[in-house]
Amino acid sequence: MKITKIKGYYIKLPLKEPFIINYATYDSMHSIIVEIHTDTGLVGYGEGVADEHVTGESAEGIYANLELIAPQLIGENPLNIEAMHNKLDTMIIGNPALKSSIDIALYDILGKHANLPIYQLLGGQTVERLDYAKVLSVKTIDETRKDIDSLLLAGYKVIKVKLGGNINDDIEKLKQILDYIKDTDAEVRVDCNQAWSNPKVIVQAINTIHDPKLKWIEQPLKYYDIEGMKYLFDHMNVSLMADEMIKDVNDLARLKTPHFDLLNVKLMKCGGIHNAVKLIRVAESLGIECQIGSMVESSIGSAAGYHTAMALKNVKSTELTGPLLFSQDIGDLKYDIPYVDLGEATGLGIKINERALESLTVKQFEM
């Protein structure tokens, strides 16, 4: 099998409402879609979503680099995924979201070639079905309470709250949230997106909370503050999750002793399914449980993440809800709150809405 044609699309996915975290507000998500054609007639789809604050990439950069390297992939066998990654790594350093877009398309082709869903190729089902958290962006406590009412009514059980302001104000808001859900069966996760700065102050503040509904604190410190994360790990009475500080297996390998309980793995951070599997396996050997997280991708990137989560027992949670946030998507990944249905269709298992893809496309190329 050989790659005969590659199409690239720069698209903007409209959000139902702005998504707010401590360093940015998003009205739409900019995504790069890759369409790889083969001489057997099989077509694979992939996606790359950038975050300058995490991988240093921009959507414009992914698109430009994809257009640059695409001609060098023509004629290659898309089934040789390890070799394709080696080729990509020699062509361009870093750029994990770019590589993820190609990787996902390759796995889509592999699944269609094998007539199996991707998760079967990665090891098969480890759970009957996957659930996911509802992520709440930064809002006032009154707005957050209204959101909680809506999501509990919809059937969600896990709430992920974005914080990232003054630590004392954040802790007060967190206590109010925990008090608000005390008579429900919901639980709370916190994501700070690197916004806090003083480990001793963080420990003093967090350790005033003694509530089993608070499951973990995610990446409260800057990605480079390894010593600070160690202090939190040693002194905080709540589990600690790493995100931005660990992009791929190489980042994890550089730490002689990882100082966190959990790891948020994102395909866009590490370079796709192939590299995510490596990272999750190494984390498992170190006793670190993993989550598959999201850069707010469409059905393409979200499905790829769910296939990875389905096949690896060390993935204990998922947060891939981009398609639920968009007013228009390019795929049909099926959600049944609070579960996702991957089904048994081949490859990614989704159908691409070509009309939606066309209407959301800002620019495109074909090689």
C-alpha atoms as one frame of an Amber mdcrd trajectory, in Angstrom:
protein
   0.000   0.000   0.000   1.228   3.504  -0.811   0.161   7.044  -0.027  -0.945
   8.683  -3.255  -2.455  11.989  -2.122  -2.629  14.203   0.969  -5.136  16.974
   1.610  -4.839  19.512   4.405  -7.629  21.682   5.791  -7.405  24.625   8.160
 -10.797  24.789   9.861 -12.480  26.793  12.613 -14.898  24.861  14.814 -17.518
  27.206  16.344 -18.125  26.839  20.086 -21.616  27.040  21.563 -20.234  29.435
  24.165 -16.756  30.857  24.863 -14.359  28.460  26.575 -12.328  30.296  29.225
  -9.159  29.193  31.003  -6.740  31.327  32.976  -4.596  32.392  30.004  -7.066
  32.543  27.097 -10.670  32.794  25.947 -11.727  30.801  22.897 -14.756  31.595
  20.717 -13.812  28.860  18.245 -11.155  26.152  18.006  -8.679  26.252  15.139
  -7.900  22.767  13.860  -5.893  21.190  11.055  -7.494  18.184   9.360  -5.386
  15.740   7.350  -6.853  13.478   4.669  -4.501  10.728   3.438  -5.387   8.741
   0.293  -3.881   5.396  -0.705  -3.542   3.367  -3.887  -6.029   0.827  -2.470
  -8.784   3.407  -2.202  -8.612   3.662   1.592  -8.703   7.169   3.052  -7.633
   8.091   6.571  -8.453  11.235   8.551  -6.359  12.875  11.245  -6.427  16.069
  13.278  -3.976  18.459  14.897  -5.091  21.092  17.411  -2.419  23.493  18.620
  -1.898  25.260  21.919   0.988  27.700  21.952   1.128  27.494  25.758   1.642
  23.719  25.739   3.596  22.608  22.657   4.625  25.954  21.181   2.618  25.291
  18.018  -0.006  27.426  16.324  -2.681  26.326  13.881  -1.026  28.441  11.201
   2.306  26.757  11.923   0.861  23.252  11.756  -0.797  24.021   8.444   2.376
  25.527   6.959   4.575  22.650   8.130   2.080  20.061   6.921   2.074  21.645
   3.475   5.875  21.613   3.578   6.388  17.961   4.532   3.372  16.356   2.797
   5.163  15.854  -0.557   7.831  13.781   1.209   5.175  11.341   2.492   3.796
  10.505  -0.941   4.775   6.969  -1.902   5.314   5.801   1.676   3.491   2.777
   3.103   0.977   4.158   5.649   0.872   0.820   7.486   4.492   1.219   8.617
   3.608   3.558  11.452   6.853   3.254  13.429   8.868   3.953  10.284   6.616
   6.884   9.441   7.223   8.393  12.882  10.959   7.930  12.454  10.740   9.730
   9.119   8.724  12.578  10.616  11.201  12.951  13.472  14.070  13.305  11.014
  12.133  15.862   8.986  11.032  18.169  11.798  11.824  18.461  15.505   8.967
  18.573  18.004   5.649  19.710  16.523   3.615  16.958  18.258   0.186  18.227
  17.170   1.362  18.221  13.559   2.633  14.656  13.939  -0.546  13.661  15.734
  -2.623  14.709  12.734  -0.632  12.371  10.472  -0.473   9.574  13.054  -4.258
   9.513  13.543  -4.833   9.352   9.782  -2.388   6.429   9.548  -4.191   4.520
  12.286  -7.519   5.228  10.590  -6.123   3.645   7.426  -4.664   0.714   9.387
  -8.014   0.007  11.034  -9.877   0.180   7.740  -7.261  -2.094   6.130  -7.598
  -4.638   8.951 -11.391  -4.208   9.001 -11.204  -3.504  12.740 -11.717  -0.521
  15.033  -8.446   1.025  16.178  -8.881  -0.080  19.786  -8.834  -3.717  18.652
  -5.463  -3.126  17.008  -4.099  -1.601  20.218  -5.104  -4.507  22.439  -8.886
  -4.700  22.441 -11.438  -3.561  24.996 -10.326  -3.223  28.597 -13.636  -1.724
  29.753 -17.223  -2.165  28.647 -17.661   1.551  27.950 -15.902   4.845  28.615
 -17.240   7.752  30.632 -15.931  11.293  30.745 -15.907  14.449  32.845 -17.715
  17.688  32.097 -15.220  20.552  31.962 -16.378  23.934  33.285 -14.440  26.986
  32.122 -13.510  29.886  34.399 -16.706  31.629  35.571 -18.175  33.304  38.632
 -19.480  31.054  41.402 -23.091  31.898  40.536 -22.535  30.981  36.890 -20.723
  27.822  37.960 -23.625  26.767  40.196 -26.023  27.162  37.257 -23.718  25.045
  35.076 -23.538  22.379  37.776 -27.341  22.229  37.977 -27.530  21.728  34.222
 -24.860  19.067  34.006 -26.180  17.062  36.950 -29.625  17.127  35.341 -28.052
  15.903  32.091 -26.498  12.921  33.868 -22.868  13.904  34.432 -21.113  12.457
  37.472 -17.677  14.082  37.225 -17.063  17.841  37.155 -13.725  19.307  36.119
 -13.387  22.896  37.285 -10.958  25.325  35.681  -9.327  27.636  38.217  -6.389
  29.940  37.827  -6.609  33.258  39.589  -5.653  34.324  43.069  -5.128  31.164
  45.092  -7.182  32.326  48.080 -10.096  33.280  45.855  -9.754  29.998  43.967
  -9.808  27.932  47.155 -12.842  29.785  48.448 -14.645  29.110  45.156 -13.625
  25.444  45.281 -15.016  25.104  48.802 -18.281  26.659  47.655 -18.474  24.190
  44.754 -17.795  21.223  47.025 -20.446  22.425  49.449 -22.910  22.864  46.578
 -22.559  19.225  45.460 -22.288  17.654  48.931 -25.689  15.962  48.683 -25.111
  14.624  45.163 -23.065  11.685  43.881 -20.866  13.996  41.783 -17.111  14.416
  42.253 -14.766  17.281  41.412 -11.416  17.586  39.663  -9.468  20.846  39.519
  -7.266  22.103  36.679  -5.175  25.233  37.236  -3.330  25.333  33.883  -0.055
  26.376  35.569  -1.627  29.473  37.170  -0.488  29.126  40.808   3.051  29.900
  41.893   3.941  29.335  45.557   4.072  25.655  46.553   3.979  26.326  50.319
   0.960  28.603  49.995  -0.761  26.025  47.765  -0.231  23.275  50.340  -1.515
  25.461  53.180  -4.618  26.345  51.168  -5.417  22.891  49.758  -4.861  21.136
  53.077  -7.705  23.135  54.613 -10.002  21.014  52.438 -10.927  17.546  53.665
 -13.503  16.338  51.189 -13.419  12.939  49.435 -15.295  14.485  46.513 -12.149
  16.422  45.558 -10.215  13.874  43.493  -7.122  15.721  42.306  -5.389  19.004
  41.485  -3.983  19.210  37.944  -0.798  21.088  36.995  -1.011  23.990  39.468
   2.581  25.130  38.749   4.558  26.093  35.655   5.652  23.172  33.492   9.313
  23.652  34.421   8.811  23.813  38.207   9.841  20.241  38.980  10.977  21.027
  42.524   7.711  22.794  43.237   5.719  19.778  42.031   7.869  17.575  44.268
   6.997  19.750  47.252   3.292  19.499  46.455   3.559  15.736  45.994   5.254
  15.364  49.366   2.961  17.663  51.355  -0.452  18.021  49.717  -3.307  15.864
  51.012  -4.940  15.608  47.545  -3.657  13.638  44.564  -1.520  15.585  42.094
  -1.824  15.290  38.313   0.853  16.409  35.848  -0.099  17.791  32.441   1.978
  20.461  30.716   5.218  19.356  32.403   5.088  15.946  30.659   4.498  16.155
  26.923   5.888  12.777  25.865   7.794   9.694  26.980  11.103  11.560  26.759
   9.935  14.139  29.307   8.895  11.328  31.641  12.182   9.476  31.165  14.195
  12.568  32.157  12.687  12.518  35.635  14.610  10.150  37.879  11.601  10.013
  40.202   8.250  11.366  38.983   6.675  13.532  41.666   2.999  13.196  40.848
   0.251  10.611  41.245  -1.437  10.913  37.862  -0.588  11.956  34.311  -2.793
  13.672  31.750  -1.823  12.259  28.346  -2.925  14.166  25.249  -2.408  12.935
  21.719  -1.742  16.505  20.609   1.000  16.809  23.231   2.889  13.617  22.504
   2.474  13.130  18.750  -0.513  10.843  18.323  -1.718   7.367  19.232   1.640
   5.669  18.635   3.494   7.894  21.091   0.632   7.998  23.598   0.793   4.212
  23.922   4.528   4.424  24.685   3.984   7.105  27.314   1.116   5.276  29.013
   3.113   2.035  29.140   6.104   3.725  30.770   3.838   5.533  33.237   2.279
   2.190  34.139   5.720   0.743  34.918   6.236   3.650  37.344   2.879   3.141
  39.043   1.380   6.334  37.587  -2.214   6.122  36.413  -3.157   8.045  33.273
  -5.945  10.076  31.805  -6.530  10.788  28.124  -7.174  14.499  27.891  -8.050
  16.896  25.121  -7.059  20.109  23.367 -10.777  20.393  22.432 -10.663  18.422
  19.206 -13.420  17.499  16.762 -14.838  13.989  16.459 -11.638  12.930  14.669
  -9.147  13.727  17.422 -11.616  12.827  20.171 -12.325   9.399  18.668  -8.583
   8.733  18.406  -8.176   9.509  22.096 -11.078   7.283  23.085  -9.726   4.354
  21.047  -6.425   4.687  22.908  -8.197   4.859  26.270 -10.365   1.841  25.481
  -7.375  -0.407  24.806  -5.042   0.468  27.699  -5.948  -0.553  31.243  -3.683
   2.111  32.744  -5.996   4.810  31.388  -8.392   5.410  34.261 -10.292   8.456
  32.998 -10.992  10.517  29.880 -11.867  14.135  29.126 -12.574  14.290  25.393
 -15.739  16.324  25.018 -14.859  18.743  22.219 -17.697  17.577  19.939 -20.225
  18.394  22.681 -18.925  21.963  22.851 -19.231  22.724  19.137 -22.297  24.084
  17.421 -21.060  22.345  14.266 -18.703  19.353  13.983 -17.184  17.491  11.057
 -17.784  13.988  12.407 -20.410  11.928  14.188 -18.756  10.548  17.317 -21.655
   9.327  19.444 -22.103  10.505  23.033 -24.668   9.203  25.516 -24.015  11.307
  28.629 -21.873  10.455  30.507 -20.625   7.761  28.130 -19.197   7.630  24.619
 -20.041   4.918  22.088 -17.140   3.914  19.837 -19.067   1.080  18.233 -17.411
  -1.559  16.082 -16.923   0.311  12.810 -13.462   0.151  11.277 -10.678   2.653
  11.877 -11.797   5.686  13.866 -15.359   4.506  13.440 -16.775   7.875  12.436
 -18.228   9.351   9.271 -16.898  12.656   7.988 -19.501  15.280   7.161 -17.937
  16.614   3.962 -20.390  19.486   3.700 -19.527  20.652   7.233 -15.826  20.237
   6.527 -16.168  22.422   3.456 -18.185  25.099   5.248 -15.727  25.328   8.174
 -12.587  25.367   6.033 -10.566  28.579   6.032  -7.963  27.305   3.567  -6.812
  23.993   2.113  -4.190  22.324  -0.062  -3.814  19.085  -1.978  -0.604  17.209
  -2.787
